[in-house]
Amino acid sequence: MKVDQDKIVRVFYNIASNAADAMPTGGTLTVTTEDAGGMVKVDFKDTGTGMPEEVKRKIFEPFVTYGKKHGTGLGMAIVKKVMDDHKGKIEIETEMGKEQRSACCSRCRNYSSLWLPVLLRVSL
Ligand SMILES: Nc1ncnc2c1ncn2[C@@H]1O[C@H](COP(=O)(O)OP(=O)(O)OP(=O)(O)O)[C@@H](O)[C@H]1O
Ligand SMILES: [Mg+2]
């Protein structure tokens, strides 16, 4: 699987700009990566507002926007499409949602995990 660099940059940008929008008075976005057995797992945790459960449920549908003056609601629909095209995976946890995982640090309000396939190039 070849990773489309521009599209993955767009994914990262869309998630990071949502985090920035959710932290209008400042906060922290923490991005970490880990080896997940043939995949790279990328976690984005922010200390913003979190989102209601009904927004989280529909977040990958186009034109779902909530609490923004100028949101088109396309950002996360694009993220999902790019992840599907790459045979990747995305999961979102949010503190305003019910099933917050213990893996989410106590200060984190929104937690997105991406799993991306890795292209391994070995040059000898
Ligand atoms: N990190 C986050 N914290 C809180 N709410 C979020 C977060 N990410 C997404 N959301 C919520 O999900 C909604 C949908 O996000 P999405 O990126 O698809 O659209 P948008 O940001 O509203 O518009 P666009 O990305 O097209 O400018 C947002 O309007 C926001 O309410
Ligand atoms: Mg957005």
CSV table of N, CA and C and ligand atoms in Angstrom, one decimal:
chain,number,residue,atom,x,y,z
A,1,MET,N,0.8,-1.2,0.0
A,1,MET,CA,0.0,0.0,0.0
A,1,MET,C,0.9,1.2,0.0
A,2,LYS,N,0.7,2.1,-1.0
A,2,LYS,CA,1.5,3.3,-1.0
A,2,LYS,C,0.7,4.4,-0.4
A,3,VAL,N,1.3,5.1,0.6
A,3,VAL,CA,0.6,6.2,1.3
A,3,VAL,C,0.7,7.5,0.4
A,4,ASP,N,-0.5,8.1,0.3
A,4,ASP,CA,-0.5,9.4,-0.5
A,4,ASP,C,-0.2,10.5,0.5
A,5,GLN,N,1.0,11.0,0.4
A,5,GLN,CA,1.5,11.9,1.4
A,5,GLN,C,0.7,13.2,1.5
A,6,ASP,N,0.2,13.8,0.4
A,6,ASP,CA,-0.6,15.0,0.5
A,6,ASP,C,-1.9,14.7,1.2
A,7,LYS,N,-2.5,13.6,1.0
A,7,LYS,CA,-3.8,13.3,1.6
A,7,LYS,C,-3.6,13.0,3.1
A,8,ILE,N,-2.5,12.4,3.5
A,8,ILE,CA,-2.3,12.1,4.9
A,8,ILE,C,-2.0,13.5,5.6
A,9,VAL,N,-1.3,14.4,4.9
A,9,VAL,CA,-1.0,15.7,5.5
A,9,VAL,C,-2.4,16.4,5.7
A,10,ARG,N,-3.3,16.2,4.8
A,10,ARG,CA,-4.6,16.8,4.9
A,10,ARG,C,-5.4,16.3,6.1
A,11,VAL,N,-5.2,14.9,6.3
A,11,VAL,CA,-5.9,14.3,7.5
A,11,VAL,C,-5.3,14.9,8.8
A,12,PHE,N,-4.0,15.0,8.9
A,12,PHE,CA,-3.4,15.6,10.1
A,12,PHE,C,-3.9,17.0,10.3
A,13,TYR,N,-3.9,17.7,9.2
A,13,TYR,CA,-4.3,19.2,9.2
A,13,TYR,C,-5.8,19.3,9.7
A,14,ASN,N,-6.6,18.5,9.2
A,14,ASN,CA,-8.1,18.5,9.6
A,14,ASN,C,-8.3,18.2,11.0
A,15,ILE,N,-7.5,17.2,11.5
A,15,ILE,CA,-7.7,16.9,12.9
A,15,ILE,C,-7.1,18.0,13.8
A,16,ALA,N,-5.9,18.5,13.4
A,16,ALA,CA,-5.3,19.5,14.2
A,16,ALA,C,-6.1,20.8,14.2
A,17,SER,N,-6.7,21.1,13.1
A,17,SER,CA,-7.5,22.4,13.1
A,17,SER,C,-8.8,22.3,13.9
A,18,ASN,N,-9.4,21.1,13.9
A,18,ASN,CA,-10.5,20.9,14.8
A,18,ASN,C,-10.1,21.0,16.3
A,19,ALA,N,-8.9,20.5,16.6
A,19,ALA,CA,-8.4,20.6,18.0
A,19,ALA,C,-8.2,22.1,18.3
A,20,ALA,N,-7.6,22.8,17.4
A,20,ALA,CA,-7.4,24.3,17.6
A,20,ALA,C,-8.8,25.0,17.8
A,21,ASP,N,-9.7,24.7,17.0
A,21,ASP,CA,-11.1,25.3,17.1
A,21,ASP,C,-11.7,25.0,18.5
A,22,ALA,N,-11.4,23.8,19.0
A,22,ALA,CA,-12.0,23.3,20.3
A,22,ALA,C,-11.3,23.9,21.5
A,23,MET,N,-10.2,24.7,21.2
A,23,MET,CA,-9.4,25.3,22.3
A,23,MET,C,-9.3,26.8,22.1
A,24,PRO,N,-10.4,27.5,22.0
A,24,PRO,CA,-10.3,28.9,21.7
A,24,PRO,C,-9.5,29.8,22.7
A,25,THR,N,-9.4,29.3,23.9
A,25,THR,CA,-8.7,30.1,24.9
A,25,THR,C,-7.3,29.4,25.2
A,26,GLY,N,-6.9,28.5,24.3
A,26,GLY,CA,-5.6,27.8,24.4
A,26,GLY,C,-5.8,26.4,25.0
A,27,GLY,N,-4.7,25.7,24.9
A,27,GLY,CA,-4.8,24.3,25.4
A,27,GLY,C,-3.6,23.5,24.8
A,28,THR,N,-3.7,22.2,24.9
A,28,THR,CA,-2.6,21.4,24.4
A,28,THR,C,-3.1,20.3,23.5
A,29,LEU,N,-2.4,20.2,22.3
A,29,LEU,CA,-2.6,19.1,21.4
A,29,LEU,C,-1.4,18.3,21.5
A,30,THR,N,-1.6,17.0,21.9
A,30,THR,CA,-0.4,16.1,22.0
A,30,THR,C,-0.5,15.1,20.9
A,31,VAL,N,0.5,14.9,20.1
A,31,VAL,CA,0.5,14.0,19.0
A,31,VAL,C,1.6,12.9,19.3
A,32,THR,N,1.2,11.7,19.3
A,32,THR,CA,2.2,10.6,19.6
A,32,THR,C,2.1,9.5,18.5
A,33,THR,N,3.1,8.8,18.3
A,33,THR,CA,3.1,7.7,17.3
A,33,THR,C,3.6,6.5,18.0
A,34,GLU,N,3.1,5.3,17.5
A,34,GLU,CA,3.7,4.1,18.0
A,34,GLU,C,3.5,3.0,17.0
A,35,ASP,N,4.4,2.0,17.1
A,35,ASP,CA,4.4,0.8,16.2
A,35,ASP,C,3.2,-0.1,16.6
A,36,ALA,N,2.3,-0.3,15.7
A,36,ALA,CA,1.2,-1.2,16.1
A,36,ALA,C,1.1,-2.4,15.1
A,37,GLY,N,2.3,-3.1,15.1
A,37,GLY,CA,2.3,-4.3,14.3
A,37,GLY,C,1.9,-4.2,12.8
A,38,GLY,N,2.8,-3.6,12.0
A,38,GLY,CA,2.5,-3.4,10.6
A,38,GLY,C,1.8,-2.2,10.3
A,39,MET,N,1.3,-1.5,11.3
A,39,MET,CA,0.6,-0.2,11.2
A,39,MET,C,1.4,0.8,12.1
A,40,VAL,N,1.2,2.1,11.7
A,40,VAL,CA,1.7,3.1,12.6
A,40,VAL,C,0.4,3.7,13.2
A,41,LYS,N,0.4,3.7,14.6
A,41,LYS,CA,-0.8,4.3,15.3
A,41,LYS,C,-0.4,5.8,15.6
A,42,VAL,N,-1.2,6.7,15.3
A,42,VAL,CA,-1.0,8.1,15.6
A,42,VAL,C,-2.1,8.6,16.4
A,43,ASP,N,-1.8,9.1,17.6
A,43,ASP,CA,-2.8,9.6,18.6
A,43,ASP,C,-2.8,11.1,18.6
A,44,PHE,N,-4.0,11.7,18.6
A,44,PHE,CA,-4.1,13.1,18.8
A,44,PHE,C,-5.0,13.4,20.0
A,45,LYS,N,-4.4,14.0,21.0
A,45,LYS,CA,-5.2,14.3,22.2
A,45,LYS,C,-5.3,15.8,22.4
A,46,ASP,N,-6.5,16.3,22.6
A,46,ASP,CA,-6.5,17.7,22.9
A,46,ASP,C,-7.3,18.0,24.2
A,47,THR,N,-7.1,19.2,24.7
A,47,THR,CA,-7.7,19.6,26.0
A,47,THR,C,-8.8,20.6,25.7
A,48,GLY,N,-9.5,20.4,24.6
A,48,GLY,CA,-10.6,21.3,24.2
A,48,GLY,C,-11.9,21.0,24.8
A,49,THR,N,-13.0,21.4,24.1
A,49,THR,CA,-14.3,21.3,24.7
A,49,THR,C,-14.9,19.9,24.7
A,50,GLY,N,-14.3,19.0,23.8
A,50,GLY,CA,-15.0,17.7,23.6
A,50,GLY,C,-16.2,17.9,22.8
A,51,MET,N,-16.9,16.8,22.4
A,51,MET,CA,-18.1,17.0,21.6
A,51,MET,C,-19.3,16.1,22.2
A,52,PRO,N,-20.5,16.6,22.0
A,52,PRO,CA,-21.6,15.7,22.4
A,52,PRO,C,-21.7,14.4,21.7
A,53,GLU,N,-22.3,13.4,22.3
A,53,GLU,CA,-22.3,12.1,21.8
A,53,GLU,C,-23.0,12.0,20.4
A,54,GLU,N,-24.0,12.9,20.2
A,54,GLU,CA,-24.7,12.8,18.9
A,54,GLU,C,-23.9,13.4,17.8
A,55,VAL,N,-23.0,14.3,18.1
A,55,VAL,CA,-22.0,14.8,17.1
A,55,VAL,C,-21.0,13.7,16.8
A,56,LYS,N,-20.5,13.1,17.8
A,56,LYS,CA,-19.5,12.0,17.6
A,56,LYS,C,-20.0,10.9,16.8
A,57,ARG,N,-21.3,10.6,17.0
A,57,ARG,CA,-21.9,9.5,16.2
A,57,ARG,C,-22.0,9.7,14.8
A,58,LYS,N,-22.1,11.0,14.4
A,58,LYS,CA,-22.3,11.4,13.0
A,58,LYS,C,-21.1,12.1,12.4
A,59,ILE,N,-20.0,12.1,13.1
A,59,ILE,CA,-18.9,13.0,12.7
A,59,ILE,C,-18.3,12.7,11.3
A,60,PHE,N,-18.4,11.5,10.8
A,60,PHE,CA,-17.8,11.1,9.5
A,60,PHE,C,-18.8,11.4,8.4
A,61,GLU,N,-20.0,11.8,8.7
A,61,GLU,CA,-21.0,12.2,7.6
A,61,GLU,C,-20.7,13.6,7.1
A,62,PRO,N,-20.8,13.8,5.8
A,62,PRO,CA,-20.6,15.2,5.3
A,62,PRO,C,-21.6,16.2,5.9
A,63,PHE,N,-21.1,17.4,6.0
A,63,PHE,CA,-21.9,18.5,6.5
A,63,PHE,C,-22.4,18.4,7.9
A,64,VAL,N,-21.8,17.6,8.7
A,64,VAL,CA,-22.1,17.6,10.1
A,64,VAL,C,-21.1,18.5,10.8
A,65,THR,N,-21.6,19.6,11.3
A,65,THR,CA,-20.8,20.6,11.9
A,65,THR,C,-21.6,21.1,13.2
A,66,TYR,N,-20.8,21.4,14.2
A,66,TYR,CA,-21.5,21.8,15.5
A,66,TYR,C,-20.7,22.8,16.2
A,67,GLY,N,-21.4,23.9,16.6
A,67,GLY,CA,-20.7,24.9,17.4
A,67,GLY,C,-19.7,25.8,16.7
A,68,LYS,N,-19.8,25.9,15.4
A,68,LYS,CA,-18.8,26.7,14.7
A,68,LYS,C,-19.6,27.6,13.7
A,69,LYS,N,-19.1,28.9,13.6
A,69,LYS,CA,-19.7,29.8,12.7
A,69,LYS,C,-19.5,29.5,11.2
A,70,HIS,N,-18.3,29.0,10.9
A,70,HIS,CA,-18.0,28.8,9.5
A,70,HIS,C,-17.6,27.4,9.2
A,71,GLY,N,-18.0,26.4,9.9
A,71,GLY,CA,-17.6,25.0,9.6
A,71,GLY,C,-18.4,24.5,8.4
A,72,THR,N,-17.7,23.8,7.5
A,72,THR,CA,-18.5,23.2,6.4
A,72,THR,C,-18.9,21.8,6.8
A,73,GLY,N,-18.3,21.2,7.8
A,73,GLY,CA,-18.6,19.9,8.2
A,73,GLY,C,-18.1,18.8,7.3
A,74,LEU,N,-17.1,19.2,6.5
A,74,LEU,CA,-16.5,18.2,5.6
A,74,LEU,C,-15.1,17.7,6.1
A,75,GLY,N,-14.5,18.3,7.1
A,75,GLY,CA,-13.2,17.9,7.5
A,75,GLY,C,-13.1,16.5,7.9
A,76,MET,N,-13.9,16.0,8.8
A,76,MET,CA,-13.8,14.6,9.2
A,76,MET,C,-14.3,13.6,8.2
A,77,ALA,N,-15.3,14.0,7.3
A,77,ALA,CA,-15.7,13.2,6.3
A,77,ALA,C,-14.5,12.9,5.3
A,78,ILE,N,-13.7,13.9,5.1
A,78,ILE,CA,-12.5,13.7,4.2
A,78,ILE,C,-11.5,12.8,5.0
A,79,VAL,N,-11.4,13.0,6.2
A,79,VAL,CA,-10.4,12.2,7.0
A,79,VAL,C,-10.8,10.7,6.9
A,80,LYS,N,-12.1,10.4,7.0
A,80,LYS,CA,-12.6,9.0,7.0
A,80,LYS,C,-12.4,8.4,5.6
A,81,LYS,N,-12.7,9.2,4.6
A,81,LYS,CA,-12.5,8.7,3.2
A,81,LYS,C,-11.0,8.4,2.9
A,82,VAL,N,-10.1,9.3,3.4
A,82,VAL,CA,-8.7,9.0,3.1
A,82,VAL,C,-8.2,7.8,3.9
A,83,MET,N,-8.7,7.7,5.1
A,83,MET,CA,-8.3,6.5,5.9
A,83,MET,C,-8.9,5.2,5.3
A,84,ASP,N,-10.1,5.2,4.8
A,84,ASP,CA,-10.7,4.1,4.1
A,84,ASP,C,-9.9,3.7,2.9
A,85,ASP,N,-9.5,4.8,2.1
A,85,ASP,CA,-8.8,4.5,0.9
A,85,ASP,C,-7.4,3.9,1.1
A,86,HIS,N,-6.9,4.2,2.3
A,86,HIS,CA,-5.6,3.7,2.7
A,86,HIS,C,-5.7,2.4,3.5
A,87,LYS,N,-6.9,1.9,3.6
A,87,LYS,CA,-7.1,0.7,4.5
A,87,LYS,C,-6.7,0.9,5.9
A,88,GLY,N,-6.8,2.1,6.3
A,88,GLY,CA,-6.5,2.5,7.7
A,88,GLY,C,-7.7,2.5,8.6
A,89,LYS,N,-7.6,3.0,9.8
A,89,LYS,CA,-8.7,3.0,10.7
A,89,LYS,C,-8.7,4.2,11.6
A,90,ILE,N,-9.8,4.7,12.0
A,90,ILE,CA,-9.8,5.9,12.9
A,90,ILE,C,-10.9,5.6,14.0
A,91,GLU,N,-10.5,6.0,15.2
A,91,GLU,CA,-11.4,5.9,16.3
A,91,GLU,C,-11.4,7.2,17.1
A,92,ILE,N,-12.5,7.6,17.6
A,92,ILE,CA,-12.5,8.9,18.3
A,92,ILE,C,-13.2,8.6,19.7
A,93,GLU,N,-12.6,9.2,20.7
A,93,GLU,CA,-13.1,9.2,22.1
A,93,GLU,C,-13.3,10.6,22.5
A,94,THR,N,-14.3,10.9,23.3
A,94,THR,CA,-14.4,12.3,23.7
A,94,THR,C,-15.0,12.3,25.1
A,95,GLU,N,-14.6,13.3,25.9
A,95,GLU,CA,-15.0,13.3,27.3
A,95,GLU,C,-16.5,13.5,27.5
A,96,MET,N,-17.1,14.3,26.5
A,96,MET,CA,-18.5,14.5,26.6
A,96,MET,C,-19.3,13.2,26.2
A,97,GLY,N,-18.6,12.3,25.6
A,97,GLY,CA,-19.2,11.0,25.2
A,97,GLY,C,-19.3,10.1,26.4
A,98,LYS,N,-20.0,9.0,26.3
A,98,LYS,CA,-20.2,8.2,27.5
A,98,LYS,C,-19.0,7.2,27.7
A,99,GLU,N,-18.5,6.6,26.6
A,99,GLU,CA,-17.6,5.5,26.7
A,99,GLU,C,-16.1,5.9,26.7
A,100,GLN,N,-15.8,6.9,27.5
A,100,GLN,CA,-14.4,7.3,27.5
A,100,GLN,C,-13.5,6.2,28.1
A,101,ARG,N,-12.4,6.0,27.4
A,101,ARG,CA,-11.5,4.9,27.7
A,101,ARG,C,-10.5,5.4,28.8
A,102,SER,N,-10.0,4.5,29.5
A,102,SER,CA,-9.0,4.8,30.6
A,102,SER,C,-7.7,5.3,29.9
A,103,ALA,N,-7.5,4.8,28.7
A,103,ALA,CA,-6.3,5.2,27.9
A,103,ALA,C,-6.2,6.7,27.7
A,104,CYS,N,-7.4,7.3,27.8
A,104,CYS,CA,-7.4,8.8,27.6
A,104,CYS,C,-7.0,9.5,28.9
A,105,CYS,N,-6.0,10.3,28.8
A,105,CYS,CA,-5.4,10.9,30.0
A,105,CYS,C,-6.5,11.8,30.6
A,106,SER,N,-6.4,12.1,31.9
A,106,SER,CA,-7.5,12.8,32.6
A,106,SER,C,-7.8,14.2,32.1
A,107,ARG,N,-6.7,14.9,31.6
A,107,ARG,CA,-6.9,16.2,31.1
A,107,ARG,C,-7.4,16.3,29.6
A,108,CYS,N,-7.4,15.1,29.0
A,108,CYS,CA,-7.7,15.1,27.5
A,108,CYS,C,-9.2,15.1,27.3
A,109,ARG,N,-9.7,15.9,26.4
A,109,ARG,CA,-11.1,16.0,26.2
A,109,ARG,C,-11.5,15.2,24.9
A,110,ASN,N,-10.6,15.2,23.9
A,110,ASN,CA,-10.9,14.6,22.7
A,110,ASN,C,-9.7,13.8,22.2
A,111,TYR,N,-9.9,12.6,21.8
A,111,TYR,CA,-8.8,11.7,21.6
A,111,TYR,C,-9.1,10.9,20.3
A,112,SER,N,-8.3,11.2,19.2
A,112,SER,CA,-8.5,10.5,17.9
A,112,SER,C,-7.3,9.7,17.7
A,113,SER,N,-7.5,8.4,17.3
A,113,SER,CA,-6.4,7.5,17.0
A,113,SER,C,-6.5,7.1,15.5
A,114,LEU,N,-5.5,7.2,14.8
A,114,LEU,CA,-5.4,6.7,13.4
A,114,LEU,C,-4.5,5.5,13.4
A,115,TRP,N,-4.9,4.6,12.6
A,115,TRP,CA,-3.9,3.5,12.2
A,115,TRP,C,-3.6,3.6,10.8
A,116,LEU,N,-2.4,3.7,10.4
A,116,LEU,CA,-2.0,3.9,9.0
A,116,LEU,C,-1.1,2.7,8.6
A,117,PRO,N,-1.3,2.2,7.4
A,117,PRO,CA,-0.4,1.1,6.9
A,117,PRO,C,0.9,1.7,6.7
A,118,VAL,N,2.0,1.0,6.9
A,118,VAL,CA,3.3,1.5,6.7
A,118,VAL,C,3.9,0.9,5.4
A,119,LEU,N,4.6,1.7,4.7
A,119,LEU,CA,5.3,1.3,3.6
A,119,LEU,C,6.8,1.1,4.0
A,120,LEU,N,7.2,-0.1,4.0
A,120,LEU,CA,8.6,-0.3,4.5
A,120,LEU,C,9.5,-0.4,3.3
A,121,ARG,N,10.6,0.5,3.3
A,121,ARG,CA,11.6,0.4,2.2
A,121,ARG,C,12.9,0.1,2.8
A,122,VAL,N,13.4,-1.0,2.4
A,122,VAL,CA,14.7,-1.4,3.0
A,122,VAL,C,15.8,-1.3,1.9
A,123,SER,N,16.7,-0.4,2.2
A,123,SER,CA,17.8,-0.3,1.2
A,123,SER,C,19.1,-0.8,1.8
A,124,LEU,N,19.8,-1.7,1.1
A,124,LEU,CA,21.0,-2.3,1.6
A,124,LEU,C,22.2,-1.7,0.8
B,1,LIG,N1,-11.2,17.8,18.6
B,1,LIG,C1,-12.5,18.1,18.6
B,1,LIG,N2,-13.0,18.6,19.8
B,1,LIG,C2,-14.3,19.0,19.9
B,1,LIG,N3,-15.2,18.9,18.8
B,1,LIG,C3,-14.7,18.4,17.7
B,1,LIG,C4,-13.3,18.0,17.5
B,1,LIG,N4,-13.2,17.5,16.2
B,1,LIG,C5,-14.4,17.6,15.7
B,1,LIG,N5,-15.3,18.2,16.5
B,1,LIG,C6,-16.7,18.4,16.2
B,1,LIG,O1,-17.1,17.7,15.0
B,1,LIG,C7,-17.7,18.6,14.1
B,1,LIG,C8,-17.4,18.1,12.7
B,1,LIG,O2,-16.0,18.3,12.4
B,1,LIG,P1,-15.5,18.5,10.9
B,1,LIG,O3,-14.1,18.7,10.9
B,1,LIG,O4,-16.1,17.4,10.0
B,1,LIG,O5,-16.3,19.8,10.4
B,1,LIG,P2,-16.0,21.3,10.9
B,1,LIG,O6,-14.7,21.4,11.6
B,1,LIG,O7,-17.3,21.8,11.5
B,1,LIG,O8,-15.9,22.0,9.5
B,1,LIG,P3,-14.6,22.0,8.5
B,1,LIG,O9,-13.6,21.0,9.0
B,1,LIG,O10,-15.2,21.6,7.2
B,1,LIG,O11,-14.1,23.4,8.5
B,1,LIG,C9,-17.1,20.0,14.4
B,1,LIG,O12,-17.9,21.0,14.0
B,1,LIG,C10,-17.0,19.9,15.9
B,1,LIG,O13,-18.2,20.3,16.6
B,2,MG,MG,-13.0,20.6,10.8
